[in-house]
Amino acid sequence: MKARAFSYRRAYTVDEALDAHASNGDDARFIAGGQSLVPALALRLQAPRILIDINHIEELRGVTREGEWLRIGALTRHCEMLTEPLIAEFAPLLRAAAPFVAHPAIRNRGTLGGSVALADPASEFPAMMLALDAEIEIAGASGRRRVRADEFFIDLFETAAAPGELVTAIFVPRFRCNQRICFDELARRRGDYALVGCGMQATCKDGLIEGIRIAFFSVGNVPTRARSAEAAVSGGRIDAERIAAAQAALDSDLAPPESDEVPPAMRLHLARVLLGRLLGRLGEVA
Amino acid sequence: MSSDIDEAEEAVRVRFIVNGRKVACEVAPRDTLVDCLRNSLELTGTHAGCEMGACGACLVRLDGRAVHACLMFAVQADGARIDTIEGLSESGDIADLQAEFHRRNALQCGFCTPGMLINAHELLSRLAEPSRAAIRDALSGNFCRCTGYEAIVDAIAAVADARAAKASQKGSPE
Ligand SMILES: Cc1cc2nc3c(=O)[nH]c(=O)nc-3n(C[C@H](O)[C@H](O)[C@H](O)COP(=O)(O)OP(=O)(O)OC[C@H]3O[C@@H](n4cnc5c(N)ncnc54)[C@H](O)[C@@H]3O)c2cc1C
Ligand code: FES
Ligand code: FES
């Protein structure tokens, strides 16, 4: 349970981090909260020769309002999702998801940027990027760019941020008073990765759902939007009929792969159960 | 390809404030904080169990927040303030928790206890009167292979009650 020997370098600016990675190529890894990377190193699933610590890059910190967006620095820790007033006001879905992410001490270290960059399909926050229609800011050799969450998650642990590029911030469209959120997950034990989880954000008018984004995690190789289910509940009031239609639509939205733990049919069943519960709750507050 | 010399471990000098005292030591970058505390600083109250973030035996306080000492490298903590179970014990800050754990048999082998206490201490500093569910939730990352948790939750709930009673006594006019 010991990592292979590596050397360690603290970066104080984004450019310094990018340069250090570029000059070491495949042998380098960024370390943020370390809550996923350190176990991977201990188990020797990964064995880089150099770790570039990004925890001291001031620019990656802080939560600020920028016009219609909330900018959440990549180093924002999971625990801050629970305490930062700007998150509660302008990105309440992240606040709702945070208690489900790991355990308190892991939330004290783990970062939003690390979670999104890693793109674990069983993780809460990457899927919430989809539900929020968030944009991910990436710094690379050719400068900065912003990528919509819909285009960010490509395949298992593969994102629009290439190796050596840094996720610098998450931009979330600010939450409006006619919007509603719902989040829940089914797990064997609190703090464990979910068997299946889901978060949604809807825009409502006079009790009608004008638009909705529904995102699932732990259902496949990438966090996944349930677009047919979204269509099934959009444009009307949420009632038993619409909920049933959305649940049925999940068959075409989700295709859970074979796994040792949970057979695909059971995962799909759990996803339908969860969706029903969440839409039911959403209907009460819409 | 890399020669044996390349593989030789570099040593890095790190300095922390551990339990209020300035300390310096030499570590290899891959040495975890828990190994550094136990082996170099001989603070063996912090336990190494799973070494992958799953059991909570290695919790310490880093700049005031509970973190897993197995999930960070000692070099990362350079310049930080670290409190281990030894320091918390000496300070008297958790004396009531320790007494209550003892009184209610909330420990048997004691392997999990330092982590339990550090987590309980953080919980009670954030939330004055946590529900039993909140206590259970806070302990979700701490494994105990002996007690069955019930006595641990009882002890933390009792300390929360006692502290709340004391605070309201202080607050009420004579
Ligand atoms: C016991 C346990 C239980 C957990 N349970 C959950 C859970 O239920 N749900 C959940 O979502 N997570 C869980 N986690 C993981 C935790 O949330 C991690 O914090 C998170 O996945 C990664 O964030 P990090 O900052 O720790 O990243 P690190 O571990 O530091 O890095 C992860 C990867 O991302 C890269 N990286 C990090 N930051 C950036 C960046 N800014 N730009 C580019 N690349 C970057 C690193 O190079 C590395 O490859 C658990 C962890 C443990 C140990
Ligand atoms: S030794 Fe750190 S969590 Fe188990
Ligand atoms: S008392 Fe033995 S592991 Fe908890």
Coordinates of C-alpha atoms and ligand atoms in Angstrom, one line a residue:
Chain A
M1 CA 0.0 0.0 0.0
K2 CA 2.8 2.4 -0.8
A3 CA 3.0 4.6 -3.8
R4 CA 5.9 4.2 -6.2
A5 CA 8.6 6.8 -5.7
F6 CA 7.9 10.2 -7.3
S7 CA 9.1 13.7 -7.1
Y8 CA 6.9 16.5 -5.9
R9 CA 6.5 20.0 -7.1
R10 CA 4.2 22.8 -5.9
A11 CA 2.8 25.1 -8.5
Y12 CA 1.8 28.6 -7.6
T13 CA 0.3 29.7 -10.9
V14 CA -1.7 28.0 -13.7
D15 CA 1.1 28.5 -16.2
E16 CA 3.7 27.0 -13.8
A17 CA 1.4 23.9 -13.4
L18 CA 0.9 23.6 -17.2
D19 CA 4.6 24.0 -17.9
A20 CA 5.6 21.4 -15.3
H21 CA 3.1 18.9 -16.7
A22 CA 4.2 19.6 -20.3
S23 CA 7.9 19.0 -19.6
N24 CA 7.0 15.6 -18.0
G25 CA 4.3 14.4 -20.3
D26 CA 2.7 11.1 -19.4
D27 CA 4.8 10.8 -16.2
A28 CA 3.1 13.8 -14.5
R29 CA -0.2 14.0 -12.6
F30 CA -1.8 17.0 -11.0
I31 CA -2.9 16.5 -7.4
A32 CA -5.8 18.5 -6.0
G33 CA -7.7 17.1 -3.0
G34 CA -5.9 13.8 -3.6
Q35 CA -9.0 11.9 -2.4
S36 CA -9.2 9.8 -5.5
L37 CA -5.6 10.1 -6.7
V38 CA -3.8 9.0 -3.5
P39 CA -5.7 5.7 -3.2
A40 CA -5.0 5.1 -6.8
L41 CA -1.3 5.7 -6.1
A42 CA -1.3 3.6 -3.0
L43 CA -2.9 0.7 -5.0
R44 CA -0.4 1.4 -7.8
L45 CA -3.2 1.7 -10.3
Q46 CA -1.2 4.8 -11.2
A47 CA 2.5 5.4 -10.9
P48 CA 3.5 8.8 -12.1
R49 CA 7.1 10.1 -11.7
I50 CA 6.1 13.6 -10.7
L51 CA 3.1 15.0 -8.8
I52 CA 2.3 18.6 -9.4
D53 CA 0.4 20.0 -6.4
I54 CA -2.1 22.6 -7.5
N55 CA -3.5 23.4 -4.0
H56 CA -1.5 26.6 -3.8
I57 CA -2.7 28.2 -7.0
E58 CA -4.7 31.2 -5.6
E59 CA -6.5 31.7 -8.9
L60 CA -8.3 28.3 -8.6
R61 CA -9.9 29.3 -5.3
G62 CA -13.1 31.1 -4.4
V63 CA -16.7 31.4 -5.4
T64 CA -17.8 34.6 -7.1
R65 CA -20.7 36.0 -9.1
E66 CA -19.9 37.1 -12.6
G67 CA -23.0 38.6 -14.1
E68 CA -25.4 35.8 -14.9
W69 CA -22.9 33.1 -13.9
L70 CA -21.6 31.8 -10.7
R71 CA -17.8 31.0 -11.0
I72 CA -16.7 28.2 -8.7
G73 CA -12.9 27.9 -8.6
A74 CA -11.6 24.4 -9.2
L75 CA -10.1 24.1 -5.7
T76 CA -13.5 24.7 -4.0
R77 CA -13.7 21.8 -1.5
H78 CA -16.8 19.6 -1.3
C79 CA -17.4 20.9 2.3
E80 CA -17.7 24.4 1.0
M81 CA -20.7 23.4 -1.1
L82 CA -22.5 23.0 2.2
T83 CA -21.4 26.3 3.8
E84 CA -20.8 28.8 1.0
P85 CA -23.8 31.2 0.9
L86 CA -23.3 31.9 -2.9
I87 CA -23.7 28.2 -3.6
A88 CA -26.9 28.0 -1.6
E89 CA -28.3 30.9 -3.4
F90 CA -27.1 30.5 -6.9
A91 CA -26.3 26.8 -7.3
P92 CA -28.6 25.0 -4.7
L93 CA -28.4 21.7 -6.6
L94 CA -24.7 21.4 -5.7
R95 CA -25.6 22.0 -2.1
A96 CA -28.3 19.4 -2.2
A97 CA -25.8 16.8 -3.7
A98 CA -22.9 17.6 -1.4
P99 CA -24.0 15.6 1.7
F100 CA -24.1 12.5 -0.5
V101 CA -20.5 12.9 -1.6
A102 CA -18.2 10.6 0.5
H103 CA -17.8 11.3 4.2
P104 CA -17.2 14.5 6.1
A105 CA -13.4 14.3 6.3
I106 CA -13.1 13.4 2.6
R107 CA -15.3 16.4 1.8
N108 CA -12.9 18.6 3.7
R109 CA -10.2 17.8 1.1
G110 CA -11.9 16.8 -2.1
T111 CA -12.3 19.5 -4.7
L112 CA -15.1 20.2 -7.3
G113 CA -12.4 20.6 -10.0
G114 CA -10.9 17.2 -9.1
S115 CA -14.3 15.5 -9.1
V116 CA -15.3 17.0 -12.5
A117 CA -11.8 16.4 -14.1
L118 CA -11.8 12.8 -12.9
A119 CA -15.3 12.3 -14.3
D120 CA -16.0 9.2 -12.3
P121 CA -19.4 8.1 -13.6
A122 CA -20.5 7.1 -10.1
S123 CA -19.8 10.6 -8.8
E124 CA -22.5 13.1 -7.9
F125 CA -20.9 16.4 -9.1
P126 CA -20.1 15.5 -12.7
A127 CA -23.7 14.5 -13.3
M128 CA -24.9 17.8 -11.6
M129 CA -22.8 19.7 -14.2
L130 CA -25.2 18.3 -16.8
A131 CA -28.3 19.1 -14.8
L132 CA -27.1 22.6 -14.2
D133 CA -26.1 23.2 -17.9
A134 CA -22.7 24.3 -16.4
E135 CA -19.6 25.2 -18.3
I136 CA -16.2 23.9 -17.5
E137 CA -13.2 26.3 -17.9
I138 CA -10.1 24.5 -19.2
A139 CA -6.6 26.0 -19.4
G140 CA -4.2 24.4 -21.8
A141 CA -1.2 25.2 -24.1
S142 CA -3.4 27.2 -26.4
G143 CA -5.0 29.3 -23.7
R144 CA -8.4 29.1 -22.0
R145 CA -11.7 27.8 -23.2
R146 CA -15.1 27.0 -21.8
V147 CA -16.8 23.8 -22.6
R148 CA -20.5 23.0 -22.0
A149 CA -21.0 20.0 -19.7
D150 CA -23.0 18.4 -22.5
E151 CA -19.8 18.2 -24.5
F152 CA -17.4 17.7 -21.6
F153 CA -17.9 14.1 -20.6
I154 CA -16.7 11.9 -23.5
D155 CA -16.1 8.4 -22.2
L156 CA -15.1 6.5 -19.1
F157 CA -12.7 8.9 -17.2
E158 CA -12.3 10.7 -20.5
T159 CA -13.2 14.4 -20.8
A160 CA -12.7 17.4 -23.1
A161 CA -9.8 18.3 -20.9
A162 CA -6.8 16.5 -22.4
P163 CA -4.1 15.1 -20.1
G164 CA -1.9 18.0 -19.1
E165 CA -4.8 20.5 -19.2
L166 CA -6.1 22.0 -16.1
V167 CA -9.7 22.5 -15.1
T168 CA -9.6 26.0 -13.6
A169 CA -13.3 26.8 -12.8
I170 CA -16.9 25.7 -13.2
F171 CA -19.4 28.3 -14.4
V172 CA -23.0 27.7 -13.3
P173 CA -25.9 29.8 -14.8
R174 CA -27.3 31.5 -11.8
F175 CA -30.3 29.9 -10.2
R176 CA -33.6 31.8 -10.7
C177 CA -36.6 32.1 -8.4
N178 CA -38.8 30.2 -10.9
Q179 CA -36.5 27.2 -10.9
R180 CA -36.8 24.1 -8.7
I181 CA -34.3 21.4 -7.9
C182 CA -34.4 17.8 -6.7
F183 CA -31.7 15.4 -5.8
D184 CA -31.4 11.9 -4.3
E185 CA -29.5 8.6 -4.7
L186 CA -29.9 5.0 -3.7
A187 CA -26.8 3.6 -1.9
R188 CA -26.3 0.7 0.4
R189 CA -24.7 2.9 3.0
R190 CA -24.5 6.7 3.3
G191 CA -21.2 7.9 1.9
D192 CA -20.8 5.0 -0.5
Y193 CA -20.9 5.5 -4.2
A194 CA -24.5 5.3 -5.3
L195 CA -26.1 2.3 -7.0
V196 CA -27.9 4.9 -8.9
G197 CA -28.4 8.6 -8.4
C198 CA -30.2 11.5 -10.0
G199 CA -30.4 15.3 -9.9
M200 CA -32.7 17.6 -11.8
Q201 CA -33.3 21.3 -12.2
A202 CA -36.6 22.5 -13.7
T203 CA -37.9 25.9 -14.8
C204 CA -41.5 26.4 -13.9
K205 CA -44.3 28.7 -14.7
D206 CA -47.7 28.7 -13.0
G207 CA -47.1 25.1 -11.9
L208 CA -46.1 24.0 -15.4
I209 CA -42.7 22.6 -16.3
E210 CA -41.3 24.8 -19.0
G211 CA -38.0 23.1 -19.2
I212 CA -36.1 20.5 -17.2
R213 CA -32.7 18.9 -17.2
I214 CA -32.4 15.4 -15.5
A215 CA -29.0 13.8 -15.0
F216 CA -28.2 10.4 -13.7
F217 CA -25.0 8.9 -12.3
S218 CA -23.9 5.3 -11.7
V219 CA -25.7 4.2 -14.8
G220 CA -22.9 3.8 -17.3
N221 CA -19.5 5.0 -18.5
V222 CA -20.4 8.7 -18.3
P223 CA -22.8 10.8 -16.3
T224 CA -26.0 10.8 -18.5
R225 CA -28.9 13.1 -19.2
A226 CA -32.3 11.5 -19.5
R227 CA -33.4 13.4 -22.6
S228 CA -36.5 11.4 -23.4
A229 CA -37.6 11.6 -19.8
E230 CA -37.0 15.3 -19.9
A231 CA -39.3 15.6 -22.9
A232 CA -41.9 13.4 -21.3
V233 CA -42.4 15.9 -18.4
S234 CA -41.8 19.2 -20.2
G235 CA -44.6 21.5 -21.1
G236 CA -47.2 20.5 -18.6
R237 CA -48.0 19.8 -15.0
I238 CA -46.3 16.9 -13.3
D239 CA -49.0 14.2 -12.7
A240 CA -49.0 10.5 -12.3
E241 CA -49.4 10.0 -16.1
R242 CA -46.4 12.2 -16.9
I243 CA -44.3 10.5 -14.2
A244 CA -45.1 7.1 -15.7
A245 CA -44.3 8.3 -19.2
A246 CA -40.9 9.6 -18.0
Q247 CA -40.2 6.4 -16.2
A248 CA -41.0 4.4 -19.3
A249 CA -38.8 6.8 -21.4
L250 CA -35.8 5.9 -19.3
D251 CA -35.5 2.6 -21.3
S252 CA -34.2 4.6 -24.2
D253 CA -32.2 7.1 -22.1
L254 CA -30.1 4.7 -20.1
A255 CA -28.2 1.5 -20.9
P256 CA -26.5 0.4 -17.8
P257 CA -23.6 -2.0 -18.6
E258 CA -23.1 -5.5 -17.1
S259 CA -21.4 -5.3 -13.7
D260 CA -20.6 -7.7 -10.9
E261 CA -22.5 -5.7 -8.4
V262 CA -25.8 -4.8 -9.9
P263 CA -27.4 -6.4 -13.1
P264 CA -28.4 -3.9 -15.7
A265 CA -32.1 -4.6 -15.4
M266 CA -32.0 -3.9 -11.6
R267 CA -30.1 -0.7 -12.1
L268 CA -32.7 0.5 -14.7
H269 CA -35.5 -0.5 -12.3
L270 CA -33.8 1.5 -9.5
A271 CA -33.4 4.5 -11.8
R272 CA -37.1 4.4 -12.6
V273 CA -38.0 4.2 -8.9
L274 CA -35.7 7.1 -8.1
L275 CA -37.0 9.2 -11.0
G276 CA -40.6 8.6 -9.9
R277 CA -39.8 9.7 -6.3
L278 CA -37.9 12.8 -7.5
L279 CA -40.6 13.9 -10.0
G280 CA -43.2 13.4 -7.3
R281 CA -41.3 15.8 -5.0
L282 CA -40.8 18.2 -7.9
G283 CA -44.5 18.2 -8.6
E284 CA -45.2 19.3 -5.1
V285 CA -43.0 22.4 -5.3
A286 CA -43.4 23.3 -9.0
Chain B
M1 CA 15.6 3.8 -19.3
S2 CA 15.9 4.8 -15.7
S3 CA 18.9 3.6 -13.8
D4 CA 19.1 2.6 -10.1
I5 CA 20.3 6.1 -9.3
D6 CA 17.1 7.6 -10.8
E7 CA 15.1 5.3 -8.6
A8 CA 17.0 6.4 -5.4
E9 CA 14.5 8.4 -3.3
E10 CA 15.0 12.1 -2.9
A11 CA 14.5 13.5 0.6
V12 CA 12.6 16.6 1.2
R13 CA 12.8 18.7 4.3
V14 CA 9.3 19.6 5.7
R15 CA 8.2 21.7 8.6
F16 CA 4.9 21.7 10.4
I17 CA 3.4 22.8 13.6
V18 CA 2.4 19.6 15.2
N19 CA 0.3 19.8 18.4
G20 CA 1.5 23.4 18.8
R21 CA 5.2 22.6 18.5
K22 CA 7.4 23.4 15.5
V23 CA 8.9 20.3 14.0
A24 CA 11.0 19.6 11.0
C25 CA 11.8 16.2 9.4
E26 CA 13.1 14.6 6.2
V27 CA 10.6 12.7 4.1
A28 CA 10.5 11.1 0.7
P29 CA 7.7 12.7 -1.4
R30 CA 5.8 9.4 -1.4
D31 CA 5.7 9.2 2.4
T32 CA 2.1 9.7 3.6
L33 CA 1.4 12.1 6.5
V34 CA 0.3 9.2 8.6
D35 CA 3.6 7.4 8.1
C36 CA 5.5 10.5 8.8
L37 CA 3.6 11.2 12.0
R38 CA 4.0 7.6 13.2
N39 CA 7.5 6.7 12.1
S40 CA 9.4 10.0 12.0
L41 CA 7.6 11.9 14.8
E42 CA 6.7 8.8 16.8
L43 CA 3.1 10.0 17.3
T44 CA 1.5 6.6 17.1
G45 CA -1.9 7.7 18.3
T46 CA -2.8 8.2 14.6
H47 CA -3.5 4.8 13.3
A48 CA -2.9 3.4 9.8
G49 CA -5.6 0.9 8.8
C50 CA -6.7 0.6 5.2
E51 CA -4.4 3.4 3.9
M52 CA -6.9 4.2 1.2
G53 CA -9.5 6.5 2.9
A54 CA -12.0 3.9 3.8
C55 CA -11.7 3.3 7.6
G56 CA -11.0 6.7 9.3
A57 CA -8.4 5.4 11.7
C58 CA -5.9 7.9 10.5
L59 CA -7.9 11.2 11.0
V60 CA -5.9 14.2 12.1
R61 CA -6.7 17.9 12.0
L62 CA -5.0 19.9 9.3
D63 CA -5.3 23.6 9.8
G64 CA -8.4 22.9 11.9
R65 CA -10.2 20.5 9.7
A66 CA -10.4 16.7 10.0
V67 CA -8.6 15.0 7.2
H68 CA -7.3 11.5 6.4
A69 CA -3.6 11.4 7.0
C70 CA -3.3 8.4 4.7
L71 CA -4.8 10.5 1.8
M72 CA -2.1 13.1 1.7
F73 CA 1.6 13.1 1.4
A74 CA 3.7 14.7 4.2
V75 CA 5.3 17.1 1.7
Q76 CA 1.8 18.5 1.0
A77 CA 1.4 19.4 4.6
D78 CA 4.7 21.4 4.7
G79 CA 3.9 24.7 6.5
A80 CA 0.6 23.4 7.9
R81 CA -0.7 23.1 11.4
I82 CA -1.5 19.5 12.4
D83 CA -3.2 18.3 15.5
T84 CA -3.2 14.6 16.3
I85 CA -5.1 12.7 19.0
E86 CA -2.1 13.3 21.3
G87 CA -2.4 17.1 21.0
L88 CA -6.2 17.0 21.4
S89 CA -5.8 14.9 24.5
E90 CA -3.3 17.2 26.1
S91 CA -5.3 20.3 25.4
G92 CA -8.3 18.9 27.3
D93 CA -10.6 19.9 24.5
I94 CA -12.0 16.4 24.2
A95 CA -11.7 15.3 27.8
D96 CA -15.5 15.1 28.1
L97 CA -15.7 12.9 24.9
Q98 CA -13.0 10.7 26.1
A99 CA -14.6 10.3 29.5
E100 CA -18.0 9.4 28.0
F101 CA -16.4 6.9 25.5
H102 CA -14.8 5.3 28.5
R103 CA -17.9 5.3 30.7
R104 CA -20.1 3.8 28.0
N105 CA -17.6 1.2 26.7
A106 CA -17.6 3.0 23.3
L107 CA -14.3 1.4 22.6
Q108 CA -12.9 -2.1 22.9
C109 CA -9.6 -2.6 21.1
G110 CA -9.3 1.2 20.6
F111 CA -8.0 1.0 17.0
C112 CA -10.8 3.2 15.6
T113 CA -11.0 5.5 18.7
P114 CA -8.6 8.3 17.7
G115 CA -10.5 8.8 14.4
M116 CA -13.9 8.6 16.1
L117 CA -12.9 11.2 18.6
I118 CA -11.5 13.6 15.9
N119 CA -14.6 13.2 13.8
A120 CA -16.9 13.6 16.8
H121 CA -15.0 16.7 17.9
E122 CA -15.4 18.3 14.5
L123 CA -19.1 17.4 14.4
L124 CA -19.8 18.9 17.8
S125 CA -17.9 22.1 16.9
R126 CA -20.1 22.5 13.8
L127 CA -23.4 21.3 15.1
A128 CA -24.2 21.9 18.8
E129 CA -27.1 19.4 19.1
P130 CA -26.9 16.8 16.3
S131 CA -29.6 14.2 15.9
R132 CA -28.6 10.6 16.2
A133 CA -29.0 10.4 12.4
A134 CA -26.6 13.3 12.0
I135 CA -24.1 11.6 14.3
R136 CA -24.3 8.3 12.4
D137 CA -23.9 10.3 9.2
A138 CA -20.8 12.0 10.4
L139 CA -19.3 8.7 11.4
S140 CA -20.1 7.0 8.1
G141 CA -16.4 7.0 7.1
N142 CA -15.2 5.5 10.4
F143 CA -15.1 1.8 10.8
C144 CA -15.3 0.1 14.1
R145 CA -14.9 -3.7 14.1
C146 CA -15.6 -4.1 17.8
T147 CA -18.4 -2.0 19.3
G148 CA -21.3 -2.1 16.8
Y149 CA -21.4 1.8 17.0
E150 CA -24.4 2.1 19.3
A151 CA -22.3 3.0 22.3
I152 CA -20.2 5.4 20.2
V153 CA -23.3 7.2 19.1
D154 CA -24.7 7.2 22.7
A155 CA -21.4 8.7 24.0
I156 CA -21.4 11.5 21.4
A157 CA -25.1 12.3 21.9
A158 CA -24.5 12.4 25.7
V159 CA -21.6 14.9 25.3
A160 CA -23.7 17.0 23.0
D161 CA -26.5 17.1 25.6
A162 CA -24.1 17.9 28.4
R163 CA -22.4 20.7 26.5
A164 CA -25.7 22.2 25.5
A165 CA -26.9 22.0 29.1
K166 CA -23.7 23.7 30.3
A167 CA -24.0 26.4 27.7
S168 CA -27.6 27.2 28.5
Q169 CA -26.7 27.4 32.3
K170 CA -24.0 29.9 31.4
G171 CA -26.3 31.8 29.2
S172 CA -29.2 32.1 31.6
P173 CA -29.3 35.0 34.1
E174 CA -28.5 34.3 37.7
Ligands
LIG1 C1 -13.6 6.4 0.8 C2 -14.0 7.4 -0.3 C3 -15.3 7.6 -0.6 C4 -15.6 8.4 -1.7 N1 -16.9 8.6 -2.0 C5 -17.3 9.4 -3.0 C6 -18.6 9.6 -3.4 O1 -19.6 9.0 -2.8 N2 -18.9 10.4 -4.4 C7 -17.9 11.1 -5.1 O2 -18.2 11.8 -6.0 N3 -16.7 11.0 -4.7 C8 -16.3 10.2 -3.7 N4 -15.0 10.0 -3.4 C9 -14.0 10.8 -4.2 C10 -13.8 12.2 -3.8 O3 -15.0 12.9 -4.0 C11 -12.7 13.0 -4.5 O4 -12.5 14.1 -3.8 C12 -13.0 13.4 -5.9 O5 -13.4 12.3 -6.7 C13 -11.7 13.9 -6.6 O6 -11.4 15.2 -6.2 P1 -9.9 15.5 -5.6 O7 -9.8 17.0 -5.5 O8 -9.7 14.7 -4.4 O9 -9.0 15.0 -6.8 P2 -7.6 14.3 -6.9 O10 -7.7 13.0 -6.2 O11 -6.5 15.2 -6.4 O12 -7.5 14.1 -8.5 C14 -8.3 13.2 -9.2 C15 -7.9 13.2 -10.6 O13 -8.2 14.4 -11.3 C16 -7.1 15.2 -11.7 N5 -7.3 16.5 -11.3 C17 -7.6 17.0 -10.1 N6 -7.8 18.4 -10.2 C18 -7.7 18.7 -11.5 C19 -7.9 19.9 -12.2 N7 -8.2 21.1 -11.6 N8 -7.7 19.9 -13.5 C20 -7.3 18.8 -14.2 N9 -7.2 17.6 -13.6 C21 -7.4 17.6 -12.2 C22 -5.9 14.5 -11.0 O14 -4.7 14.6 -11.8 C23 -6.4 13.1 -10.8 O15 -6.2 12.3 -12.0 C24 -14.6 9.2 -2.3 C25 -13.3 9.0 -2.0 C26 -12.9 8.1 -0.9 C27 -11.5 8.0 -0.6
FES2 S1 -5.9 4.5 7.2 FE1 -6.7 6.3 6.4 S2 -8.7 5.9 6.2 FE2 -8.0 3.9 6.7
FES3 S1 -13.0 -0.4 19.3 FE1 -12.0 -1.9 18.0 S2 -12.2 -1.1 16.1 FE2 -13.5 0.2 17.3

